Short mmCIF file of C-alpha atoms and ligand atoms in Angstrom, two decimals:
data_model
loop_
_atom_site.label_atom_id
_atom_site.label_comp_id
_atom_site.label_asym_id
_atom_site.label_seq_id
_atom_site.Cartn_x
_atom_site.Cartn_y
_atom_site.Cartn_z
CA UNK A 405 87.25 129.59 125.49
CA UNK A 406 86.12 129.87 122.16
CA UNK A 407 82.60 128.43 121.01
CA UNK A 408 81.56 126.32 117.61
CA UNK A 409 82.73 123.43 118.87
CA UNK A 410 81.18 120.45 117.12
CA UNK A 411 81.41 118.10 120.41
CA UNK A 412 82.06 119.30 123.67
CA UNK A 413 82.80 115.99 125.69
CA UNK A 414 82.57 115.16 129.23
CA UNK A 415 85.70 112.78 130.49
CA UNK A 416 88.97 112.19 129.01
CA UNK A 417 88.69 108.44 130.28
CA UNK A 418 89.12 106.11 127.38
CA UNK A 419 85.48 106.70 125.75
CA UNK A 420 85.84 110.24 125.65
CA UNK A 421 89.24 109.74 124.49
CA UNK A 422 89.02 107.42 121.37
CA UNK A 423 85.42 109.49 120.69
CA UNK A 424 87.23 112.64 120.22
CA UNK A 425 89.80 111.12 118.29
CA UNK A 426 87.43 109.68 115.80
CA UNK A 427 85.79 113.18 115.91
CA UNK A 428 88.94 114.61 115.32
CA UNK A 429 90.33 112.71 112.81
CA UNK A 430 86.90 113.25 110.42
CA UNK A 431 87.51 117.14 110.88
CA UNK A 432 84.91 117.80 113.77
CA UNK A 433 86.04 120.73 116.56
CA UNK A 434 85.97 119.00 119.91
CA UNK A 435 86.62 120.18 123.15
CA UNK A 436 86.92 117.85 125.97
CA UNK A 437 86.55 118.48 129.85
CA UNK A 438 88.00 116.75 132.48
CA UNK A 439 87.18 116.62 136.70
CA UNK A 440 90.18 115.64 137.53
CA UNK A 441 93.48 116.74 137.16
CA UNK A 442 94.35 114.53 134.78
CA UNK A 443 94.06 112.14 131.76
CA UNK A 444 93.35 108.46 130.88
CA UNK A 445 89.69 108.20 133.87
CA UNK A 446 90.71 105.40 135.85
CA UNK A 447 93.27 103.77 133.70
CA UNK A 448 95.37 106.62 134.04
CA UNK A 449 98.92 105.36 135.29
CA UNK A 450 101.86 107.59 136.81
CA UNK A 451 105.02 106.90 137.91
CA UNK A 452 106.13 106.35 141.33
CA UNK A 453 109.91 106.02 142.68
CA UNK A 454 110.56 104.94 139.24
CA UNK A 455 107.65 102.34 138.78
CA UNK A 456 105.13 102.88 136.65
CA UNK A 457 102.02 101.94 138.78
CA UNK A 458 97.63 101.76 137.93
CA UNK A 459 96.75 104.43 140.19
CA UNK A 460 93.08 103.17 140.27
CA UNK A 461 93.91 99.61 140.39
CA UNK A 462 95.25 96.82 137.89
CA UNK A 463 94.49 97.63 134.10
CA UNK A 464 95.53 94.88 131.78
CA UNK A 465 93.80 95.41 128.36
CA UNK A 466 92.18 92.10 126.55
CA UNK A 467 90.12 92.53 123.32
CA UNK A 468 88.82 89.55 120.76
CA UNK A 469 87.49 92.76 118.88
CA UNK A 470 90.30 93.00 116.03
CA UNK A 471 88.95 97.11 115.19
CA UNK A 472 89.86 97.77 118.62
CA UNK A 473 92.92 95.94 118.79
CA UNK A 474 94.01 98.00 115.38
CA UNK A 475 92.78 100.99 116.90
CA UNK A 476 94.58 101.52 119.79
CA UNK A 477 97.69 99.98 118.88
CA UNK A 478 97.62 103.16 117.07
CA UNK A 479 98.98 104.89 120.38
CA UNK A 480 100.68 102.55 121.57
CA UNK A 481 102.95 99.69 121.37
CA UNK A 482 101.75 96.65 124.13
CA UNK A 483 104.04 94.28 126.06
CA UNK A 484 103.23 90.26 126.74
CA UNK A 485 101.99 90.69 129.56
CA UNK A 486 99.47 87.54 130.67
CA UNK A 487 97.06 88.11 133.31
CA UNK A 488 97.85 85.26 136.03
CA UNK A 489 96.43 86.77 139.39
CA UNK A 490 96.73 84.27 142.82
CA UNK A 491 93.71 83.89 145.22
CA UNK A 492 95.38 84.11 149.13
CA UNK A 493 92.44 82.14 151.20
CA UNK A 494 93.89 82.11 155.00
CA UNK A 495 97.37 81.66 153.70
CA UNK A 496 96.34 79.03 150.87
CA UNK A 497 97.44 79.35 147.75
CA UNK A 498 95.58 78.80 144.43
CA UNK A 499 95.73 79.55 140.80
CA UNK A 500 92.80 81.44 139.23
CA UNK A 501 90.99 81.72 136.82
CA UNK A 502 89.65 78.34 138.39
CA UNK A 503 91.16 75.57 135.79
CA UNK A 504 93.12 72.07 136.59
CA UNK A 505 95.94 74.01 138.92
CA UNK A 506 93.45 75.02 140.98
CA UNK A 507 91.71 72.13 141.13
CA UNK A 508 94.54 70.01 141.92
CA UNK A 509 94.80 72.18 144.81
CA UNK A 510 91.62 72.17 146.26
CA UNK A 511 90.92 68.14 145.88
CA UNK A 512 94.57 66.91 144.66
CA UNK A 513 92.98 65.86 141.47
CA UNK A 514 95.28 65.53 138.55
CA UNK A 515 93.20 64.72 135.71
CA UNK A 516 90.19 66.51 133.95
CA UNK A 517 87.99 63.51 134.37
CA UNK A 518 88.56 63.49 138.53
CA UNK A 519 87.75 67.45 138.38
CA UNK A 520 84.92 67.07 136.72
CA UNK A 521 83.34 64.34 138.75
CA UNK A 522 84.50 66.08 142.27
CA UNK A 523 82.58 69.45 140.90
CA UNK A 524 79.01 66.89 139.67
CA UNK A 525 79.11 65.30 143.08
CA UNK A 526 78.93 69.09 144.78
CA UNK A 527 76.68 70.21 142.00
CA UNK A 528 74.23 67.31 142.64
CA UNK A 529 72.82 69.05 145.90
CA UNK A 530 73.09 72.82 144.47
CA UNK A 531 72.22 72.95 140.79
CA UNK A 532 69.60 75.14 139.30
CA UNK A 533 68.88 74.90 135.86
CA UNK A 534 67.95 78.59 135.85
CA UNK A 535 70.30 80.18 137.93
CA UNK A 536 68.78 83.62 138.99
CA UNK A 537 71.85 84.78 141.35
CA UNK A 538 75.58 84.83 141.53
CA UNK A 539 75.49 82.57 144.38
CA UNK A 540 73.42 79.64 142.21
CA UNK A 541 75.49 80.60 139.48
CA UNK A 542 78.84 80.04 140.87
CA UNK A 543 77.38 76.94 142.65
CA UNK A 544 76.16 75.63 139.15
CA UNK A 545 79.84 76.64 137.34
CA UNK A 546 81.99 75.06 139.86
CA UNK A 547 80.70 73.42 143.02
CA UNK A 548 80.18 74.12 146.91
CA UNK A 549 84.83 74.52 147.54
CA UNK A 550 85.17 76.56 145.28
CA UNK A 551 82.41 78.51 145.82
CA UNK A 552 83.17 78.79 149.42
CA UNK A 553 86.85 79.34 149.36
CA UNK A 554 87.87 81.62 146.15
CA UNK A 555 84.42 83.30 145.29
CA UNK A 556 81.84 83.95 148.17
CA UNK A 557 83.99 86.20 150.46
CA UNK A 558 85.78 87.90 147.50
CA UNK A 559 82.52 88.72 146.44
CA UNK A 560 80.95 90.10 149.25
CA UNK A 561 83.37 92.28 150.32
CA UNK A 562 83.84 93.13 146.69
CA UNK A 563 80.37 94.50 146.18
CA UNK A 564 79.08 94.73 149.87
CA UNK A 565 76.25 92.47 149.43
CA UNK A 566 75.30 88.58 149.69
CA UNK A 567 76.18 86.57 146.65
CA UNK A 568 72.55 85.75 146.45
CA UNK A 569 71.59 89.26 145.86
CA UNK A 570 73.96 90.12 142.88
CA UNK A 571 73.68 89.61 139.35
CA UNK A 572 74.93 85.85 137.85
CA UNK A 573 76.77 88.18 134.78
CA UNK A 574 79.59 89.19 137.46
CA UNK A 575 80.74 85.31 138.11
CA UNK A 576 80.04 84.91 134.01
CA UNK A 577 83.00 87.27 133.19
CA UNK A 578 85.46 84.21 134.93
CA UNK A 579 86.57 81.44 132.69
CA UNK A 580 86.44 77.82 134.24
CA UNK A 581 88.57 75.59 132.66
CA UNK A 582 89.69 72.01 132.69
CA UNK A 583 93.61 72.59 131.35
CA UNK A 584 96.92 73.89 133.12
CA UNK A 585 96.11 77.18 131.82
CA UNK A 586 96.27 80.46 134.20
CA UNK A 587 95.66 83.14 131.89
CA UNK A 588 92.54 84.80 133.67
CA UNK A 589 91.61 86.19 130.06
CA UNK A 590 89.92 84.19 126.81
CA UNK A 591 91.51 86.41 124.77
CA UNK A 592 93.04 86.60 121.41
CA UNK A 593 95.00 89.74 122.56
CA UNK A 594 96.75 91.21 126.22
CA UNK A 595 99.15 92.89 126.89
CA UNK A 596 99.41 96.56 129.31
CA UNK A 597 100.80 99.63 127.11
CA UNK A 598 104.93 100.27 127.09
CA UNK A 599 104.64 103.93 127.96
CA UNK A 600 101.93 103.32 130.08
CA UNK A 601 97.86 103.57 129.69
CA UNK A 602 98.51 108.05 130.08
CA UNK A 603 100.91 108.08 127.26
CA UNK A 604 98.42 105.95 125.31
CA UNK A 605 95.59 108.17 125.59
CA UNK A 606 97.90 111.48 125.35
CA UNK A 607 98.25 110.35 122.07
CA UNK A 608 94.62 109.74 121.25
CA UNK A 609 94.18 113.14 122.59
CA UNK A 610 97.14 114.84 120.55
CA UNK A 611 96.12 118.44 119.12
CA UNK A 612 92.42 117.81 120.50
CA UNK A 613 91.63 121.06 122.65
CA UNK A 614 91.12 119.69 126.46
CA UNK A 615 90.31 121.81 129.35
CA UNK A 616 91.59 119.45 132.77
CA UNK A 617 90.09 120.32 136.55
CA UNK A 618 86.96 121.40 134.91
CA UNK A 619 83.28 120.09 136.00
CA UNK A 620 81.00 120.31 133.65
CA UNK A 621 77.61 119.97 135.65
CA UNK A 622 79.47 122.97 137.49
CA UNK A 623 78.54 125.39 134.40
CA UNK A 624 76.16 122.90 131.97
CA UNK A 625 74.36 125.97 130.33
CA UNK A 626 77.89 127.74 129.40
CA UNK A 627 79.46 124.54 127.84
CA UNK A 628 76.64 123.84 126.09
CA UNK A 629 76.21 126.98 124.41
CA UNK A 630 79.81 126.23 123.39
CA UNK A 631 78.88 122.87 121.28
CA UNK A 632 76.80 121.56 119.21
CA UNK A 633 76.37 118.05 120.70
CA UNK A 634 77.68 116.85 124.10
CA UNK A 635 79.21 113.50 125.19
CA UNK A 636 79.05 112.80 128.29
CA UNK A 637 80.86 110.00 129.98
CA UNK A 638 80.23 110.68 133.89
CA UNK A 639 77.86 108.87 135.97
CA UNK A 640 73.94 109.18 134.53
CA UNK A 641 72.45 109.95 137.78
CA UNK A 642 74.71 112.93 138.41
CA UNK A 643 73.94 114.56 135.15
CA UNK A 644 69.95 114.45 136.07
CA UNK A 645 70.98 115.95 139.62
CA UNK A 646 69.77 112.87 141.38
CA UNK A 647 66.09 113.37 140.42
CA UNK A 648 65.12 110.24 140.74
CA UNK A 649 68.08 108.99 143.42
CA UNK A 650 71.09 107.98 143.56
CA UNK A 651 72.00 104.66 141.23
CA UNK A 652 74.49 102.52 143.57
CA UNK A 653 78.59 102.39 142.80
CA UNK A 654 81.06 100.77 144.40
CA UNK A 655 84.10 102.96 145.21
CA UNK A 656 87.56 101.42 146.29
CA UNK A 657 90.24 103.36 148.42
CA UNK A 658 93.55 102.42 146.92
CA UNK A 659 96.17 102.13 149.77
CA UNK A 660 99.96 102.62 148.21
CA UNK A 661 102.91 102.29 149.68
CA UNK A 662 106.33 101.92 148.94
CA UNK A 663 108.08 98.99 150.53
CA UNK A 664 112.02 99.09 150.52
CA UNK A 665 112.58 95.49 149.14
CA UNK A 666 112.72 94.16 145.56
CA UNK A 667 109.84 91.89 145.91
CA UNK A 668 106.81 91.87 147.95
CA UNK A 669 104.62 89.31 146.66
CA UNK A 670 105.95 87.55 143.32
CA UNK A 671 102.96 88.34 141.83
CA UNK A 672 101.19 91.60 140.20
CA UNK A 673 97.76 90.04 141.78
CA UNK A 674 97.13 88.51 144.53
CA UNK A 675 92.94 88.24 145.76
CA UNK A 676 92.59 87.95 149.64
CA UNK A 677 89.05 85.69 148.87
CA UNK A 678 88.08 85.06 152.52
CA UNK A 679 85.62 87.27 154.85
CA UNK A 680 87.83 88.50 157.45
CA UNK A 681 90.71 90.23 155.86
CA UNK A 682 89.44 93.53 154.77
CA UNK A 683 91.17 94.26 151.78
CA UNK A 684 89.67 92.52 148.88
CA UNK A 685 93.36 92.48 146.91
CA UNK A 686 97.12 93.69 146.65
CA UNK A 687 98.63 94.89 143.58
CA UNK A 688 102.38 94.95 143.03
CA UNK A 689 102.93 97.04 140.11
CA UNK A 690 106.29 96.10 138.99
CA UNK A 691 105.64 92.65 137.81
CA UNK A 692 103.38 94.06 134.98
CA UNK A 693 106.16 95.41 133.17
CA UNK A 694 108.75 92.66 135.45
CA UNK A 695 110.93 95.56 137.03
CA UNK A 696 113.61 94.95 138.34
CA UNK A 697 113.86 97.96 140.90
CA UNK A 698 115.59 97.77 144.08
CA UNK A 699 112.08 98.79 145.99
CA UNK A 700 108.60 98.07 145.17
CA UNK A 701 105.02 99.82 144.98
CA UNK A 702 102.01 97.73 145.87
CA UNK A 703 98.34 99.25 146.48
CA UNK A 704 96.03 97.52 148.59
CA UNK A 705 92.39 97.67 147.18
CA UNK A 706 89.57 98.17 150.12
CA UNK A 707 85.62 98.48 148.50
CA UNK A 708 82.81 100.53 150.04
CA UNK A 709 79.54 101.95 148.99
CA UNK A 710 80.38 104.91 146.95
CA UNK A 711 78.70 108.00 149.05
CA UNK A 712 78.41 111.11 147.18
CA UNK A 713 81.80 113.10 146.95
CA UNK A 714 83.71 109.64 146.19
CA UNK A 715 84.94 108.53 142.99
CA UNK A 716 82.57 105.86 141.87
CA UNK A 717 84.11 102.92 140.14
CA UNK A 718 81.94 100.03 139.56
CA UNK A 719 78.38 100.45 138.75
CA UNK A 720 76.33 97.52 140.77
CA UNK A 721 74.12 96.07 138.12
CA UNK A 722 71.58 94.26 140.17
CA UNK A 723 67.65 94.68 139.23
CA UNK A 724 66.62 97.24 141.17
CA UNK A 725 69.36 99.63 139.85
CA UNK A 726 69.53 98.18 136.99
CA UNK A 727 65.44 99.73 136.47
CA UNK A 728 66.51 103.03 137.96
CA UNK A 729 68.98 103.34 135.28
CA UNK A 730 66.31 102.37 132.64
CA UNK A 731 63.94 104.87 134.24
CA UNK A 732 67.10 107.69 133.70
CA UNK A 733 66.94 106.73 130.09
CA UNK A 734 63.68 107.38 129.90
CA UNK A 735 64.51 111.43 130.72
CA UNK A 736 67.78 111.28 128.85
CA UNK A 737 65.27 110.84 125.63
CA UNK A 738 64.20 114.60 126.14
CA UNK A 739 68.04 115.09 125.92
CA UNK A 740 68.62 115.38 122.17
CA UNK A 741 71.88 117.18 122.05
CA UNK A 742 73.41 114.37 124.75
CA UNK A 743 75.25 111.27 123.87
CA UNK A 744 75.32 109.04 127.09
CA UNK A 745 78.98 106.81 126.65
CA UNK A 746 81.03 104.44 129.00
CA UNK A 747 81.26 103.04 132.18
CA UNK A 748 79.38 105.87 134.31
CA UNK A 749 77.33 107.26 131.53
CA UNK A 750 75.59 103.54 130.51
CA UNK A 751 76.09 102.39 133.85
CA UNK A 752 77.86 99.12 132.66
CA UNK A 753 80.46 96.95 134.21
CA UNK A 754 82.60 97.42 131.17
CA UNK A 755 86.06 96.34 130.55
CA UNK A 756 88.38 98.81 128.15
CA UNK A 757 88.19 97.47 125.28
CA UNK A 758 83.89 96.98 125.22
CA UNK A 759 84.00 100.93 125.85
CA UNK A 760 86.27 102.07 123.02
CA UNK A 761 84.27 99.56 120.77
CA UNK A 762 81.19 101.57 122.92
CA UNK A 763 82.85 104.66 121.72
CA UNK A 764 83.95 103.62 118.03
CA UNK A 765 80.18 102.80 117.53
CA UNK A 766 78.56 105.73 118.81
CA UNK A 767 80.86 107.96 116.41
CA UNK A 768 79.73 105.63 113.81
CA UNK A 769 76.10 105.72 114.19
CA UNK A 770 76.02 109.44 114.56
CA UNK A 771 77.41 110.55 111.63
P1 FAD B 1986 86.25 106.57 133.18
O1 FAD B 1986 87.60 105.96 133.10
O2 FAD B 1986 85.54 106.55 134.49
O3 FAD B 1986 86.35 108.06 132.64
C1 FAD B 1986 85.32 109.00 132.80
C2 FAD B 1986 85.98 110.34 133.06
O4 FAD B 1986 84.96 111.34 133.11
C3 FAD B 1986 86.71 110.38 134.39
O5 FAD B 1986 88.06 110.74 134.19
C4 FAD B 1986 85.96 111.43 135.20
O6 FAD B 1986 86.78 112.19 136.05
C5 FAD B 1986 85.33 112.27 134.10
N1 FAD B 1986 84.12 112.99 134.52
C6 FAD B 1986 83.05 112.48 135.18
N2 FAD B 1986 82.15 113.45 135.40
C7 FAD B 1986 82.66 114.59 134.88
C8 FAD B 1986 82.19 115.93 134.81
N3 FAD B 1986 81.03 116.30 135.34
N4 FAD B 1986 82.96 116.86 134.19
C9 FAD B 1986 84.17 116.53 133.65
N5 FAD B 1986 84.66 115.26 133.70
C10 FAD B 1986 83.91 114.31 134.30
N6 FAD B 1986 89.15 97.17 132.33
C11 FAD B 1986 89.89 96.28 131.61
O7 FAD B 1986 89.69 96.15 130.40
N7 FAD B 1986 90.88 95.54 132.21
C12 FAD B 1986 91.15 95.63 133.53
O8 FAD B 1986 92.05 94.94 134.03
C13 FAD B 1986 90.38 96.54 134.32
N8 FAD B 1986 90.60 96.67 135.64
C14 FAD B 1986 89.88 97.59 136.36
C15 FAD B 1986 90.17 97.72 137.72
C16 FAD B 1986 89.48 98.68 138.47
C17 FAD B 1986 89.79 98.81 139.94
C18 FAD B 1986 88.49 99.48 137.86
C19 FAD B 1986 87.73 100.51 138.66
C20 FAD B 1986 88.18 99.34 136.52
C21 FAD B 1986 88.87 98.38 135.76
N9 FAD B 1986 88.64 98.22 134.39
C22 FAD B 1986 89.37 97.31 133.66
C23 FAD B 1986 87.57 98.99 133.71
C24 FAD B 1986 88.10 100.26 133.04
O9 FAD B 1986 88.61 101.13 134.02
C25 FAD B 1986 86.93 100.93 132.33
O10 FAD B 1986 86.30 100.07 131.41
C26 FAD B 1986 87.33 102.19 131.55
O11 FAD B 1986 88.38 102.90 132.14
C27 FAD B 1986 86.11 103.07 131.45
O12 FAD B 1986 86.38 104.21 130.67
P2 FAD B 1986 85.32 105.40 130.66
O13 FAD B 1986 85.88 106.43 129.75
O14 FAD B 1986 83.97 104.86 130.40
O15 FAD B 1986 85.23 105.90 132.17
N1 UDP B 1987 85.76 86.89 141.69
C1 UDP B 1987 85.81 85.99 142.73
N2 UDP B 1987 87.03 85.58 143.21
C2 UDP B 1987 88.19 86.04 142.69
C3 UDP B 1987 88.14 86.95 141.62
C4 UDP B 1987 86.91 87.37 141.15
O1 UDP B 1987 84.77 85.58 143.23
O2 UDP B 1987 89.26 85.64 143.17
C5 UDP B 1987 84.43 87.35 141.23
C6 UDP B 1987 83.98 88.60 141.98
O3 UDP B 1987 82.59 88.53 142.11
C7 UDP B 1987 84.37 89.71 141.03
C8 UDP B 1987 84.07 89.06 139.69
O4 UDP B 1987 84.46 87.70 139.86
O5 UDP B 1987 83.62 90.87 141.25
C9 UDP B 1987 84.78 89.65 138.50
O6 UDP B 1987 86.16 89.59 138.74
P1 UDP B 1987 87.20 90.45 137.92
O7 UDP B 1987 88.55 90.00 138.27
O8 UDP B 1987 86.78 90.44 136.50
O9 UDP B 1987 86.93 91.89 138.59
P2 UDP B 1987 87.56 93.33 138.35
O10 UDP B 1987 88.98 93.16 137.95
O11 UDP B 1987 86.68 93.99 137.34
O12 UDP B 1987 87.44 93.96 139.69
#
């Protein structure tokens, strides 16, 4: 490896990704590193007995933000896919996001007026004006049935902790409307690459230099002599060697199998919401891109507490993390060749597109 790189960046996930392309494409010398064995972080997608399937769970990509939209349709040409997922409580069946289909399930209302005035009765005993929890929040948005039956045990197994210990912003990223409309996204654009989300990012990454299977914090001082700025895009708490503990992530273990039938589920998504089955949801990867293959791959997505040595996928923004990770900013000021991005680096529950705009931004500001 040569030095006089002008970035050396950590991750070829989608941050690191569009960074170095912007990097790139202004005439900069990058070089990126990359853990695993692989591109794309936890979007990447692979094929499997000829079905292209999200090895770390369902990616569908939903922007308002036009720049990103133009950006990475750049690399890649998107399909029509619309995000529809099913919630499974004990064998009943309901639409989400939560809108007039699923209302007319849960009360057999049919008009907007009756759904309202079913959700005000079961506010009238709940509400809080100031909700401080997800649990008062959800109870505020939509009422005690829904509530119980498509968000509390979802939740809890989703993040391992009561609903009235997490953050209200989770519940906030699900629509509740009052029309026939299933699209879980308010989005102006959707859709899940052609190629895949690998050839997307291959592309982003075409003539960058990038070194895969390589660890970084395995050999900081070398790399670093190597560059002249570094972004990093793993977890923050890792790059400060735990100094001031471990900040808490949820990791999921992805269960895939290939079933020998065309069809498993008639539905890329399906959420398990109550307590006792212990998988919080199944994907069937096909129906993204509606395959028509003679078998079919589904994964079934189980959460835990991320432990160290697991991947960790979802940072768990509650207070008292949330303050640990303000306390690591606090030492990453005496960092001033080091560029914290992404999901793992600003420990934020970000969706794609709010980390390439992350990433588009940071190039910006920096130059
Ligand atoms: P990552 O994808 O985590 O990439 C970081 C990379 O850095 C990783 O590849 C990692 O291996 C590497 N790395 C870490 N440490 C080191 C090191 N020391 N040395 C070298 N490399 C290192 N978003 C959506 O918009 N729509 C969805 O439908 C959606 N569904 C999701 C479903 C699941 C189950 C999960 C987990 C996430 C989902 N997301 C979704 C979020 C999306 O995955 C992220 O917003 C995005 O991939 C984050 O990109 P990133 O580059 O910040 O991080
Ligand atoms: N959620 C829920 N019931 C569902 C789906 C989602 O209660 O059927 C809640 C849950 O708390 C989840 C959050 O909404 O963590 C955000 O859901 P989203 O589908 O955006 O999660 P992701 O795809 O990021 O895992």
């Amino acid at each position: 490896m040569q030095g006089g790189y002008d970035y050396l960046i950590v991750g070829a996930g989608l941050f690191g990704a569009a960074f170095a392309r912007c990097a790139a494409d202004a005439g900069e010398k990058c070089l990126v590193l990359e853990r695993r064995p692989h591109i794309g972080g936890n979007a990447y997608t692979e094929t499997k007995n000829g079905i292209r399937i999200h090895r770390y769970g369902a990616h569908i990509f939903h922007t308002n933000n036009s720049a990103v939209w133009s950006f990475v349709r750049q690399f890649a040409e998107f399909n029509h896919y619309v995000h529809s997922p099913i919630a499974n409580y004990l064998g009943e069946i309901y639409n989400l996001p939560f809108n007039m289909s699923t209302f007319n399930k849960m009360w057999g209302v049919t008009t907007p007026e009756q759904a309202r005035e079913i959700i005000k009765q079961q506010q009238r005993d709940c509400y809080i004006p100031e909700p401080e929890n997800l649990e008062q929040q959800a109870l505020n948005m939509a009422g005690r049935d829904i509530y119980e039956k498509l968000i509390k045990g979802y939740t809890e197994k989703q993040w391992g902790r009561p609903c009235s210990e997490l953050p209200p912003s989770i519940i906030k990223r699900l629509p509740l409307r009052f029309t026939y409309d299933n699209n879980y996204f308010n989005a102006k654009y959707q859709g899940i690459p052609v190629d895949g989300y690998t050839a997307m990012v291959e592309k982003m990454l075409r003539g960058i230099e990038l070194h895969l299977e390589t660890d970084y914090l395995q050999d900081r001082a070398f790399y670093n002599r190597a560059a002249g700025r570094v972004i990093y895009t793993g977890p923050i708490d890792a790059y400060f060697n735990y100094s001031l503990g471990a900040l808490a992530y949820r990791h999921i273990r992805f269960d895939i199998q290939v079933l020998q039938q065309p069809n498993f589920q008639g539905n890329a998504v399906v959420n398990y919401t109550d307590p006792l089955t212990p998988y919080t949801r199944i994907i069937e990867h096909k129906h993204f891109e509606a395959g028509k293959q003679k078998e079919t791959v589904v994964s079934y997505e189980y959460s835990d507490e991320w432990r160290p040595g697991m991947e960790p996928y979802y940072p768990v923004e509650d207070k008292q993390n949330r303050e640990l990770y303000l306390r690591y900013r606090e030492l990453d000021r005496g960092e001033k060749q080091v560029i914290f991005g992404g999901r793992l680096g600003t420990y934020r529950y970000y969706d794609m597109d709010q980390v390439i705009e992350q990433a588009l931004n940071t190039f910006q500001n920096i130059r």
